[in-house]
């Protein structure tokens, strides 16, 4: 009985110390501290802690499933960032490597375009650029970067990459997946187009309302326009 009481007392003290450390950690961020969620909210957005990503100093990290509204905000944020690069700067900046790995999210899930290692500067009134070799990552590179038979290279090459990125967001799968066995799903944009025209569910792994499914369908249509 004494041992049990001692154990519970030590455990309570330990939990209080952990809670105090977390509070002190959050205070260091001031007004920019990350958003806090209740246990029920975390349980819901991680789908009952289904996929564990790793272990940190303050606990385990689980994968969150983005809700459609949040995905829409992220897609709009990326589009605004690209518009600024193409039209808002003194010189037009063509990124040439828009892909998920180069999109960073802050505490509010606001997207930031990163990695300008392949970018090219040109005058704002210059609509066509010349490259000696293709730039970008396989699966996101616009066709005209491979062959001039598909057209001239311009800011639209970034728009193509953005379209492929958004298609991945709404479908929950990579645009190039070697594990895909069905021939109808090999060419990613065509598979998405088939899903949209037949009004099938795009994100099969997500539980969504009918309104959310319609939002994902509209987002997929915009992405297909980019391609």
Tab-separated table of C-alpha atoms in Angstrom, residues 8 14 20 40 44 59 73 85-86 93 101 107 152 156 172 195 197 209 216:
chain	number	residue	atom	x	y	z
A	8	UNK	CA	1.582	7.484	-7.598
A	14	UNK	CA	7.011	13.706	-12.769
A	20	UNK	CA	6.136	22.850	-16.338
A	40	UNK	CA	-9.614	15.037	-28.496
A	44	UNK	CA	-9.067	13.168	-34.372
A	59	UNK	CA	6.734	12.834	-26.425
A	73	UNK	CA	-5.275	27.408	-47.796
A	85	UNK	CA	8.178	35.445	-57.639
A	86	UNK	CA	6.878	35.854	-61.180
A	93	UNK	CA	12.220	34.599	-60.589
A	101	UNK	CA	10.086	18.953	-50.425
A	107	UNK	CA	3.294	27.101	-37.122
A	152	UNK	CA	8.769	27.618	-75.033
A	156	UNK	CA	4.284	28.448	-66.997
A	172	UNK	CA	-2.638	11.534	-51.054
A	195	UNK	CA	-11.484	10.146	-61.093
A	197	UNK	CA	-14.896	13.052	-64.643
A	209	UNK	CA	-18.027	14.988	-45.876
A	216	UNK	CA	-11.122	18.440	-53.308
